[in-house]
Short mmCIF file of C-alpha atoms and ligand atoms in Angstrom, two decimals:
data_model
loop_
_atom_site.label_atom_id
_atom_site.label_comp_id
_atom_site.label_asym_id
_atom_site.label_seq_id
_atom_site.Cartn_x
_atom_site.Cartn_y
_atom_site.Cartn_z
CA MET A 1 -113.36 -1.33 -35.49
CA ASP A 2 -115.45 -3.94 -36.93
CA THR A 3 -117.30 -6.25 -34.71
CA LEU A 4 -115.19 -8.60 -32.99
CA PRO A 5 -115.79 -12.67 -33.31
CA THR A 6 -118.48 -14.19 -30.92
CA ASP A 7 -115.55 -17.06 -30.43
CA PHE A 8 -112.85 -14.44 -29.87
CA VAL A 9 -114.40 -12.81 -26.83
CA ALA A 10 -115.78 -15.92 -25.47
CA THR A 11 -112.06 -17.51 -25.73
CA LEU A 12 -110.56 -14.16 -23.98
CA GLU A 13 -113.58 -14.19 -21.62
CA ASP A 14 -112.22 -17.68 -20.22
CA HIS A 15 -108.48 -16.66 -20.18
CA PHE A 16 -108.67 -13.66 -18.45
CA ASP A 17 -109.92 -12.33 -15.45
CA ARG A 18 -113.11 -9.94 -16.07
CA GLU A 19 -110.97 -6.33 -15.68
CA VAL A 20 -108.58 -7.75 -18.04
CA VAL A 21 -111.19 -8.83 -20.59
CA GLY A 22 -112.56 -5.02 -20.29
CA ALA A 23 -109.70 -3.25 -20.66
CA VAL A 24 -108.60 -5.47 -23.40
CA LEU A 25 -112.20 -4.52 -25.41
CA ARG A 26 -111.76 -0.81 -24.80
CA GLY A 27 -108.07 -1.26 -25.97
CA LEU A 28 -108.72 -2.37 -29.41
CA ASP A 29 -111.91 0.15 -29.71
CA GLU A 30 -109.14 3.10 -29.76
CA PRO A 31 -106.60 3.20 -32.36
CA PRO A 32 -103.48 1.48 -32.84
CA SER A 33 -100.54 2.75 -30.93
CA ILE A 34 -97.59 4.02 -33.43
CA SER A 35 -93.96 4.01 -32.11
CA VAL A 36 -90.00 3.00 -33.30
CA ARG A 37 -87.06 2.06 -33.02
CA LEU A 38 -83.99 4.08 -32.96
CA ASN A 39 -81.23 2.82 -34.62
CA GLN A 40 -78.00 3.43 -32.50
CA ASN A 41 -76.08 3.71 -35.38
CA LYS A 42 -77.63 5.87 -37.11
CA PRO A 43 -78.18 8.29 -34.52
CA SER A 44 -80.13 11.00 -35.17
CA ASP A 45 -82.82 13.97 -33.89
CA ARG A 46 -85.96 12.37 -35.57
CA PHE A 47 -88.26 11.30 -32.58
CA ASN A 48 -85.61 11.30 -29.71
CA THR A 49 -87.26 13.49 -27.73
CA GLU A 50 -90.48 11.54 -28.01
CA ARG A 51 -91.50 9.23 -24.81
CA ARG A 52 -89.45 6.44 -24.07
CA VAL A 53 -90.52 2.97 -24.54
CA PRO A 54 -90.71 1.35 -20.56
CA TRP A 55 -88.46 -1.66 -21.60
CA SER A 56 -86.60 -0.05 -24.30
CA ASP A 57 -84.36 2.63 -24.38
CA ARG A 58 -84.37 2.89 -27.98
CA GLY A 59 -88.52 3.11 -28.24
CA ARG A 60 -90.24 6.25 -28.66
CA LEU A 61 -94.29 6.10 -28.47
CA LEU A 62 -95.84 8.73 -31.05
CA GLU A 63 -98.59 11.20 -30.62
CA LYS A 64 -99.36 10.78 -34.20
CA ARG A 65 -98.56 8.88 -37.04
CA PRO A 66 -96.43 10.61 -39.80
CA SER A 67 -95.70 10.37 -43.12
CA PHE A 68 -93.18 7.47 -42.95
CA SER A 69 -92.56 6.51 -46.05
CA LEU A 70 -91.96 10.42 -47.08
CA ASP A 71 -89.30 10.61 -44.69
CA PRO A 72 -85.57 9.86 -46.03
CA LEU A 73 -84.40 8.56 -42.66
CA LEU A 74 -86.60 5.84 -42.89
CA HIS A 75 -84.76 5.38 -45.76
CA ALA A 76 -81.70 5.35 -44.41
CA GLY A 77 -82.15 3.19 -41.41
CA ALA A 78 -82.02 5.91 -38.91
CA TYR A 79 -85.39 4.20 -37.36
CA TYR A 80 -87.71 1.03 -37.79
CA VAL A 81 -91.11 1.36 -37.51
CA GLN A 82 -91.98 -1.14 -34.89
CA ASP A 83 -94.77 -1.73 -32.28
CA SER A 84 -93.60 -1.27 -28.82
CA SER A 85 -94.65 -4.27 -27.85
CA SER A 86 -91.88 -6.35 -29.70
CA MET A 87 -89.37 -4.16 -27.94
CA VAL A 88 -90.79 -6.30 -24.72
CA ILE A 89 -87.59 -9.15 -26.49
CA GLU A 90 -84.74 -6.51 -25.56
CA TYR A 91 -85.64 -6.16 -22.07
CA LEU A 92 -85.41 -10.12 -21.55
CA LEU A 93 -82.68 -10.52 -23.97
CA ASN A 94 -80.26 -8.28 -21.90
CA GLN A 95 -81.39 -10.49 -18.71
CA LEU A 96 -79.92 -13.61 -20.02
CA SER A 97 -76.56 -14.76 -19.14
CA PHE A 98 -74.47 -16.29 -21.88
CA LYS A 99 -70.83 -17.94 -21.29
CA GLY A 100 -67.76 -16.27 -23.46
CA GLY A 101 -66.95 -17.11 -27.07
CA GLY A 102 -69.61 -15.48 -28.68
CA ILE A 103 -73.63 -15.94 -29.49
CA LEU A 104 -74.61 -17.61 -31.97
CA ALA A 105 -78.36 -16.84 -32.97
CA LEU A 106 -81.34 -17.64 -34.51
CA ASP A 107 -84.31 -16.20 -35.54
CA LEU A 108 -86.25 -18.71 -36.99
CA CYS A 109 -89.08 -16.89 -38.37
CA ALA A 110 -87.61 -13.13 -39.19
CA ALA A 111 -89.54 -11.54 -42.04
CA PRO A 112 -90.13 -8.31 -41.64
CA GLY A 113 -87.65 -8.32 -39.19
CA GLY A 114 -88.41 -6.16 -36.35
CA LYS A 115 -87.57 -8.66 -34.47
CA SER A 116 -84.38 -9.65 -36.39
CA ILE A 117 -83.27 -5.92 -35.93
CA ILE A 118 -83.55 -5.87 -31.81
CA LEU A 119 -81.17 -9.22 -31.99
CA SER A 120 -79.39 -7.88 -34.33
CA ASP A 121 -78.36 -4.32 -32.19
CA PHE A 122 -78.08 -6.95 -28.97
CA LEU A 123 -75.84 -9.14 -30.77
CA GLU A 124 -73.23 -6.27 -31.65
CA GLU A 125 -69.35 -7.19 -30.13
CA ARG A 126 -70.78 -10.42 -28.84
CA GLY A 127 -72.38 -12.26 -31.27
CA TYR A 128 -73.81 -13.12 -35.06
CA LEU A 129 -77.42 -13.61 -36.37
CA ILE A 130 -78.62 -15.84 -38.84
CA ALA A 131 -82.33 -14.40 -40.10
CA ASN A 132 -84.24 -16.89 -41.22
CA GLU A 133 -87.27 -16.65 -43.40
CA VAL A 134 -89.37 -19.47 -45.72
CA ASP A 135 -91.42 -17.13 -47.13
CA GLN A 136 -89.87 -15.64 -50.55
CA LYS A 137 -91.64 -12.15 -50.68
CA ARG A 138 -90.94 -12.02 -47.32
CA ASN A 139 -87.87 -13.15 -47.05
CA ALA A 140 -86.89 -10.16 -49.32
CA VAL A 141 -88.88 -7.43 -47.21
CA LEU A 142 -86.31 -9.23 -44.12
CA THR A 143 -83.02 -8.74 -46.59
CA GLU A 144 -83.78 -5.28 -47.27
CA ASN A 145 -84.94 -4.56 -43.38
CA LEU A 146 -81.63 -5.93 -42.25
CA LEU A 147 -79.82 -4.14 -44.79
CA LYS A 148 -80.94 -0.68 -44.10
CA TRP A 149 -80.46 -1.64 -40.93
CA GLY A 150 -76.69 -1.45 -41.75
CA SER A 151 -74.86 -4.02 -39.49
CA ALA A 152 -72.64 -6.63 -40.76
CA HIS A 153 -72.80 -9.83 -38.12
CA HIS A 154 -75.83 -11.20 -39.65
CA ALA A 155 -76.76 -13.98 -42.82
CA ILE A 156 -80.26 -14.25 -44.05
CA THR A 157 -81.90 -18.43 -44.95
CA ARG A 158 -85.15 -19.11 -46.75
CA LEU A 159 -84.81 -22.63 -44.65
CA SER A 160 -87.34 -24.81 -43.03
CA ALA A 161 -87.36 -25.43 -39.47
CA SER A 162 -86.94 -28.93 -40.04
CA LYS A 163 -84.36 -28.33 -42.28
CA LEU A 164 -82.27 -26.57 -39.70
CA GLY A 165 -83.09 -28.85 -37.04
CA GLU A 166 -80.56 -30.97 -38.83
CA PHE A 167 -77.68 -29.26 -37.72
CA GLU A 168 -77.46 -30.19 -34.51
CA SER A 169 -77.15 -27.89 -31.10
CA VAL A 170 -75.85 -25.27 -32.98
CA PHE A 171 -77.56 -22.22 -31.42
CA ASP A 172 -77.03 -20.46 -28.75
CA LEU A 173 -79.91 -18.48 -28.78
CA VAL A 174 -83.38 -19.15 -30.90
CA LEU A 175 -86.14 -16.63 -31.11
CA ILE A 176 -89.31 -18.19 -32.32
CA ASP A 177 -91.99 -15.52 -33.32
CA ALA A 178 -94.37 -18.43 -34.57
CA PRO A 179 -96.72 -17.74 -37.71
CA CYS A 180 -100.42 -17.29 -35.24
CA SER A 181 -103.69 -16.58 -36.06
CA GLY A 182 -102.82 -12.85 -35.61
CA GLU A 183 -105.62 -11.86 -32.51
CA GLY A 184 -103.49 -9.20 -30.93
CA MET A 185 -103.03 -7.45 -34.20
CA PHE A 186 -107.19 -6.92 -34.62
CA ARG A 187 -106.28 -3.32 -34.30
CA LYS A 188 -103.64 -2.79 -37.01
CA ASP A 189 -104.51 -5.33 -39.48
CA ALA A 190 -107.90 -5.54 -40.76
CA PHE A 191 -107.05 -8.99 -42.83
CA ALA A 192 -106.20 -10.28 -39.56
CA LEU A 193 -109.83 -9.63 -37.92
CA GLU A 194 -111.38 -10.94 -41.31
CA GLN A 195 -109.59 -14.42 -41.94
CA TRP A 196 -109.77 -15.33 -37.45
CA ASN A 197 -112.14 -18.28 -36.36
CA LEU A 198 -111.35 -21.14 -34.69
CA ASP A 199 -110.34 -23.13 -37.04
CA LEU A 200 -107.73 -20.81 -38.06
CA VAL A 201 -105.99 -20.80 -33.97
CA ALA A 202 -106.38 -24.95 -34.46
CA GLN A 203 -104.08 -24.57 -37.77
CA CYS A 204 -101.65 -22.29 -36.13
CA THR A 205 -101.70 -24.62 -32.94
CA ASN A 206 -100.22 -27.18 -35.06
CA THR A 207 -97.99 -25.59 -37.20
CA GLN A 208 -96.70 -23.87 -33.81
CA SER A 209 -95.66 -27.56 -32.23
CA GLN A 210 -94.23 -28.88 -35.16
CA ILE A 211 -92.11 -25.97 -35.74
CA LEU A 212 -91.09 -26.35 -31.84
CA ASN A 213 -90.15 -30.00 -32.70
CA ASP A 214 -88.55 -29.21 -35.93
CA ILE A 215 -86.30 -26.90 -34.85
CA ASP A 216 -85.43 -28.44 -31.36
CA SER A 217 -82.28 -30.53 -32.20
CA ALA A 218 -80.85 -27.47 -33.52
CA ILE A 219 -81.04 -25.83 -29.88
CA ARG A 220 -77.56 -26.12 -27.68
CA PRO A 221 -77.91 -27.44 -24.42
CA GLY A 222 -78.04 -24.71 -22.18
CA GLY A 223 -79.17 -22.74 -25.14
CA TYR A 224 -82.42 -20.13 -25.10
CA VAL A 225 -85.70 -20.18 -26.43
CA VAL A 226 -87.52 -17.17 -26.36
CA TYR A 227 -91.25 -17.95 -27.99
CA SER A 228 -93.81 -15.18 -28.93
CA THR A 229 -97.07 -14.70 -30.74
CA CYS A 230 -99.43 -11.80 -30.95
CA THR A 231 -102.10 -13.77 -29.77
CA MET A 232 -104.13 -14.04 -26.63
CA ASN A 233 -104.98 -17.56 -26.64
CA ILE A 234 -104.39 -20.39 -24.55
CA GLN A 235 -103.32 -22.87 -27.54
CA GLU A 236 -101.38 -20.73 -29.28
CA ASN A 237 -99.03 -19.68 -26.37
CA GLU A 238 -99.30 -21.66 -22.97
CA ARG A 239 -99.65 -24.59 -24.37
CA GLN A 240 -97.05 -24.62 -26.73
CA VAL A 241 -94.73 -23.60 -23.38
CA LYS A 242 -95.64 -26.73 -21.89
CA HIS A 243 -94.86 -28.38 -24.95
CA MET A 244 -91.33 -26.98 -24.95
CA LEU A 245 -91.12 -28.24 -20.87
CA GLU A 246 -92.28 -31.83 -22.27
CA LEU A 247 -89.63 -31.65 -25.00
CA GLY A 248 -86.91 -30.46 -21.98
CA TYR A 249 -86.75 -27.07 -21.69
CA GLU A 250 -87.24 -25.17 -18.26
CA LEU A 251 -89.08 -22.24 -17.53
CA VAL A 252 -86.43 -18.68 -16.95
CA ALA A 253 -87.55 -16.65 -14.34
CA ILE A 254 -87.44 -13.11 -14.98
CA ASP A 255 -88.82 -10.57 -13.00
CA MET A 256 -90.31 -7.20 -14.47
CA PRO A 257 -91.50 -5.23 -11.63
CA GLU A 258 -90.75 -2.02 -12.91
CA PHE A 259 -92.89 -2.47 -15.73
CA ALA A 260 -96.17 -4.95 -13.97
CA HIS A 261 -98.40 -2.42 -14.57
CA TYR A 262 -98.71 -3.22 -18.21
CA LEU A 263 -97.67 -6.89 -18.16
CA ILE A 264 -100.36 -9.35 -17.28
CA PRO A 265 -98.18 -13.11 -16.20
CA ALA A 266 -99.43 -15.98 -17.72
CA PHE A 267 -100.26 -17.95 -15.31
CA TYR A 268 -101.10 -22.22 -16.49
CA GLU A 269 -102.06 -24.86 -13.89
CA ASN A 270 -100.51 -22.62 -11.33
CA GLU A 271 -97.12 -22.19 -13.21
CA LYS A 272 -96.04 -18.96 -14.70
CA LEU A 273 -95.26 -19.19 -17.66
CA GLY A 274 -94.83 -16.11 -19.82
CA TRP A 275 -96.50 -12.72 -20.13
CA TYR A 276 -98.60 -11.21 -22.35
CA LEU A 277 -99.20 -7.19 -23.70
CA LEU A 278 -102.31 -6.18 -23.94
CA PRO A 279 -103.48 -3.36 -25.76
CA GLY A 280 -105.39 -1.47 -23.61
CA ILE A 281 -103.21 -2.40 -20.92
CA SER A 282 -99.56 -2.60 -22.52
CA SER A 283 -99.12 0.83 -24.88
CA GLY A 284 -99.40 -1.62 -28.20
CA GLU A 285 -100.47 -4.11 -29.38
CA GLY A 286 -101.10 -8.42 -28.53
CA LEU A 287 -98.16 -10.06 -27.64
CA PHE A 288 -97.46 -13.56 -25.54
CA VAL A 289 -93.52 -13.98 -24.50
CA ALA A 290 -92.17 -16.93 -22.65
CA VAL A 291 -88.10 -17.93 -22.15
CA LEU A 292 -87.21 -21.46 -21.66
CA GLN A 293 -83.44 -22.84 -21.45
CA LYS A 294 -82.53 -26.22 -22.96
CA LYS A 295 -81.89 -28.47 -20.24
CA SER A 296 -78.24 -29.36 -19.38
CA ASP A 297 -76.51 -31.64 -17.46
CA ALA A 298 -72.98 -31.49 -18.31
CA SER A 299 -70.81 -28.28 -20.31
CA PHE A 300 -71.12 -27.93 -23.49
CA SER A 301 -69.26 -27.01 -26.55
CA PRO A 302 -70.25 -26.97 -29.90
CA SER A 303 -68.24 -28.90 -32.34
CA GLY A 304 -67.31 -27.13 -35.67
CA GLY A 305 -69.48 -27.33 -38.91
CA GLY A 306 -67.02 -26.53 -41.40
CA PHE A 307 -68.25 -23.65 -42.62
CA GLU A 308 -65.51 -21.10 -44.04
CA LEU A 309 -65.14 -17.55 -45.28
CA LEU A 310 -62.46 -15.86 -46.78
CA GLU A 311 -60.97 -12.78 -45.31
CA PHE A 312 -62.55 -9.64 -46.57
CA GLU A 313 -60.26 -7.68 -49.39
CA SER A 314 -60.88 -4.20 -51.10
CA GLN A 315 -59.56 -2.26 -53.72
CA MET A 316 -61.40 0.67 -51.96
CA GLU A 317 -59.99 2.50 -48.84
CA ILE A 318 -62.83 1.11 -46.31
CA PRO A 319 -63.03 1.78 -42.52
CA GLU A 320 -60.76 -0.69 -40.29
CA GLY A 321 -63.00 -3.61 -39.00
CA ILE A 322 -66.12 -2.67 -40.77
CA PHE A 323 -66.15 -6.50 -42.38
CA ASN A 324 -63.49 -9.23 -41.54
CA TYR A 325 -64.72 -12.14 -44.28
CA HIS A 326 -66.05 -11.67 -47.80
CA TRP A 327 -68.73 -14.49 -49.43
CA THR A 328 -69.88 -13.93 -53.04
CA LYS A 329 -72.52 -14.92 -55.31
CA LYS A 330 -72.50 -14.30 -58.05
CA GLU A 331 -70.85 -11.07 -59.13
CA VAL A 332 -71.64 -9.28 -55.74
CA GLN A 333 -69.22 -9.66 -52.69
CA TYR A 334 -70.83 -9.27 -49.39
CA GLY A 335 -69.21 -8.22 -46.49
CA THR A 336 -69.27 -9.90 -42.74
CA LEU A 337 -68.21 -9.64 -39.29
CA ASP A 338 -67.87 -12.84 -37.10
CA CYS A 339 -65.63 -12.13 -34.51
CA PHE A 340 -66.29 -15.23 -33.28
CA GLY A 341 -65.94 -17.32 -35.89
CA LEU A 342 -69.36 -18.55 -35.31
CA LEU A 343 -70.30 -19.58 -38.92
CA ASN A 344 -67.55 -22.37 -38.68
CA ARG A 345 -70.45 -24.53 -36.74
CA LEU A 346 -73.05 -24.63 -39.48
CA PRO A 347 -71.81 -27.07 -42.71
CA GLN A 348 -69.68 -25.76 -45.61
CA GLN A 349 -72.64 -26.22 -47.98
CA MET A 350 -75.37 -24.16 -45.74
CA ALA A 351 -77.93 -22.04 -48.33
CA PHE A 352 -77.43 -18.84 -47.37
CA LYS A 353 -79.71 -16.13 -48.84
CA SER A 354 -76.43 -13.59 -48.00
CA VAL A 355 -73.72 -13.46 -45.15
CA GLY A 356 -73.31 -9.84 -44.21
CA LEU A 357 -73.92 -6.59 -46.49
CA PRO A 358 -73.33 -6.15 -50.03
CA ALA A 359 -70.29 -4.55 -50.60
CA PHE A 360 -69.01 -5.03 -54.24
CA GLU A 361 -70.04 -5.48 -57.57
CA MET A 362 -67.48 -7.17 -59.70
CA LYS A 363 -67.30 -5.46 -63.05
CA GLY A 364 -64.04 -7.67 -64.52
CA ASP A 365 -61.38 -6.76 -61.95
CA ARG A 366 -63.10 -3.23 -60.73
CA GLN A 367 -65.05 -3.43 -57.39
CA ILE A 368 -68.17 -1.41 -57.70
CA PRO A 369 -69.65 -0.11 -54.64
CA LYS A 370 -73.01 -1.82 -53.15
CA HIS A 371 -75.50 -0.19 -50.80
CA GLY A 372 -74.75 -2.24 -48.55
CA LEU A 373 -71.33 -1.14 -47.92
CA ALA A 374 -73.32 2.65 -47.75
CA MET A 375 -76.04 1.59 -45.21
CA SER A 376 -72.98 0.02 -43.28
CA ASN A 377 -72.74 3.95 -42.10
CA GLN A 378 -68.65 3.86 -41.61
CA PHE A 379 -68.37 6.51 -44.55
CA ASN A 380 -68.33 10.41 -44.58
CA ILE A 381 -70.81 12.23 -46.48
CA ASP A 382 -69.76 13.43 -49.41
CA ILE A 383 -72.81 15.52 -50.47
CA GLU A 384 -75.63 16.54 -47.71
CA LEU A 385 -79.07 16.64 -49.88
CA SER A 386 -82.32 18.99 -49.11
CA GLU A 387 -85.05 16.77 -48.42
CA LYS A 388 -86.49 17.53 -52.01
CA GLN A 389 -83.20 16.48 -53.53
CA ALA A 390 -83.17 13.54 -51.23
CA LEU A 391 -86.46 12.16 -51.73
CA ASP A 392 -85.50 12.90 -55.96
CA TYR A 393 -82.50 10.44 -55.28
CA LEU A 394 -84.83 8.06 -53.08
CA ARG A 395 -86.91 7.51 -56.46
CA CYS A 396 -83.63 6.69 -58.28
CA GLN A 397 -83.68 10.22 -59.75
CA SER A 398 -80.10 11.75 -61.72
CA ILE A 399 -79.24 14.98 -59.53
CA ASN A 400 -77.99 18.08 -61.35
CA MET A 401 -74.76 20.06 -59.93
CA ASP A 402 -71.40 20.92 -60.53
CA THR A 403 -69.40 17.91 -59.46
CA SER A 404 -65.70 19.60 -60.39
CA ASN A 405 -64.55 18.98 -56.74
CA LEU A 406 -66.01 15.69 -55.84
CA PRO A 407 -64.12 12.00 -56.29
CA SER A 408 -65.73 9.50 -58.83
CA TRP A 409 -68.02 7.27 -56.52
CA CYS A 410 -69.82 9.62 -53.94
CA ILE A 411 -71.90 8.82 -50.81
CA VAL A 412 -75.10 11.17 -50.15
CA GLY A 413 -76.89 11.93 -47.02
CA PHE A 414 -80.18 13.41 -44.80
CA GLU A 415 -79.64 15.27 -41.56
CA GLY A 416 -76.05 13.32 -41.59
CA ILE A 417 -76.76 9.87 -42.69
CA PRO A 418 -76.07 7.69 -46.19
CA LEU A 419 -78.91 7.42 -47.79
CA GLY A 420 -76.44 5.72 -50.99
CA TRP A 421 -74.09 6.23 -54.32
CA VAL A 422 -74.20 7.94 -56.54
CA LYS A 423 -71.66 8.56 -59.51
CA ALA A 424 -70.31 11.47 -60.12
CA VAL A 425 -70.18 12.98 -63.91
CA PRO A 426 -69.70 16.24 -65.32
CA ASN A 427 -72.54 18.85 -63.93
CA ARG A 428 -74.82 15.47 -62.31
CA LEU A 429 -74.73 12.69 -59.70
CA ASN A 430 -76.17 9.37 -61.43
CA ASN A 431 -78.15 7.58 -58.65
CA HIS A 432 -77.08 4.39 -57.78
CA TYR A 433 -79.91 3.98 -55.21
CA PRO A 434 -80.98 0.38 -55.77
CA LYS A 435 -83.93 -0.04 -58.19
CA SER A 436 -85.89 -2.82 -55.73
CA TYR A 437 -85.81 -0.03 -53.03
CA LYS A 438 -87.04 2.68 -55.14
CA LEU A 439 -89.61 5.19 -53.44
CA ARG A 440 -92.69 5.10 -55.33
CA GLN A 441 -95.08 7.42 -53.29
CA GLN A 442 -95.32 11.04 -54.91
N1 LIG B 501 -90.59 -12.00 -36.40
C1 LIG B 501 -91.07 -11.32 -37.20
C2 LIG B 501 -90.67 -9.74 -37.22
O1 LIG B 501 -90.73 -9.57 -36.01
O2 LIG B 501 -90.76 -8.51 -38.14
C3 LIG B 501 -92.53 -11.25 -37.85
C4 LIG B 501 -92.78 -12.77 -37.82
S1 LIG B 501 -94.06 -13.14 -38.61
C5 LIG B 501 -95.11 -13.41 -36.63
C6 LIG B 501 -94.30 -14.80 -38.63
C7 LIG B 501 -93.37 -15.50 -39.35
O3 LIG B 501 -92.75 -17.19 -39.31
C8 LIG B 501 -93.77 -14.96 -41.12
O4 LIG B 501 -93.16 -14.45 -41.81
C9 LIG B 501 -94.43 -16.34 -41.94
O5 LIG B 501 -93.78 -16.33 -43.10
C10 LIG B 501 -93.14 -17.49 -41.04
N2 LIG B 501 -94.00 -18.62 -41.08
C11 LIG B 501 -95.00 -19.53 -41.48
N3 LIG B 501 -94.94 -20.58 -41.37
C12 LIG B 501 -93.77 -21.03 -41.05
C13 LIG B 501 -92.89 -22.58 -40.84
N4 LIG B 501 -93.99 -23.47 -40.64
N5 LIG B 501 -92.10 -22.70 -40.54
C14 LIG B 501 -91.70 -21.09 -40.04
N6 LIG B 501 -92.12 -20.18 -40.26
C15 LIG B 501 -93.03 -19.82 -41.14
#
């Protein structure tokens, strides 16, 4: 790796004891780790027998980096390439206790979506996720990743923290994976190393404090905040947690003795404010995480904001219970699953980018199936493709075959997992894989 900035090494030395600094500096000289999160709803053999991430049932540590983009199962959403440190969020979420009635969660800084996927798994049958990302291009990546993951209990927004802060006391859980100086990613991301300097740390610190101030009012009393960054400095981490304590939050004590040798507790002014997962000590890249709860004296029930969805209706036979409501944008009908009516807490004019999965496109009176319906993994595969055919399909090519016994709309799949729709015409399958997701790598 290129030489580390001297200011970075100095801050690290001021922050941690010598042993830790030594381990981190040695760790930063090693190749980055590679890990994946397996999709519980799309079980496959891929990576299943690899070493488990200690704090995540579905996390797997890989010995070497395969060619992910040439694996059809990546595009099918069977797994997501994710740093093992991030997966600690799953462990922390599982330690929190929520009252009944469903959990309305917000992932405030969500793209590209790794932690939204963790939240989505956690919220299955428990709640609903609003995944928010302000940056337009990154928002599109978030949308693609959540769509391929295939769960319908999420909506996507592109709102500032201050706009979201206008919704009073609505969220039971907010994940703030804040924009940061990226120190924890030095091994993986050359740009993070190139752009790092103390001014960037100061700038990120201001942004983080502003985000915390802005979002505070949207968190209900008794609601939880998980705050994380991929940095290792006090300003972006311990000081932000202190700031939240001043705003009226308290620390949530979570013990993780079984992982003690992977974690460095973040002590500051004699208080344990969170944890560090550090390169050279943990299995993955650098991450800080803290869990807080908004103080509350009385029991609290959120008031309704009035957002309403219409019941889901389909001309095609689709499995019971995959969606209960629909939302439309232009000609596209989205299907979503909001079992607890949690979206009702938001205002009717809520500016969503999408609500649930794109299920159908309306062509006159006809419903044409959309990719989200295939990705929901609720349909049997009509045609199992070979690896070559699957890659051709992902490259948006049509497939020649005898189609005489096929229905007109079919799902093609690879190793038992759906890849998407095709339309059967005589001796050919016309490709309906979304052009925007086309595989370009040969
Ligand atoms: N949580 C994501 C994941 O696990 O895949 C990574 C999030 S990344 C660390 C931080 C995100 O915050 C970026 O996508 C960035 O566009 C967004 N962001 C930047 N400035 C922001 C701001 N002022 N308010 C909210 N989000 C912001």
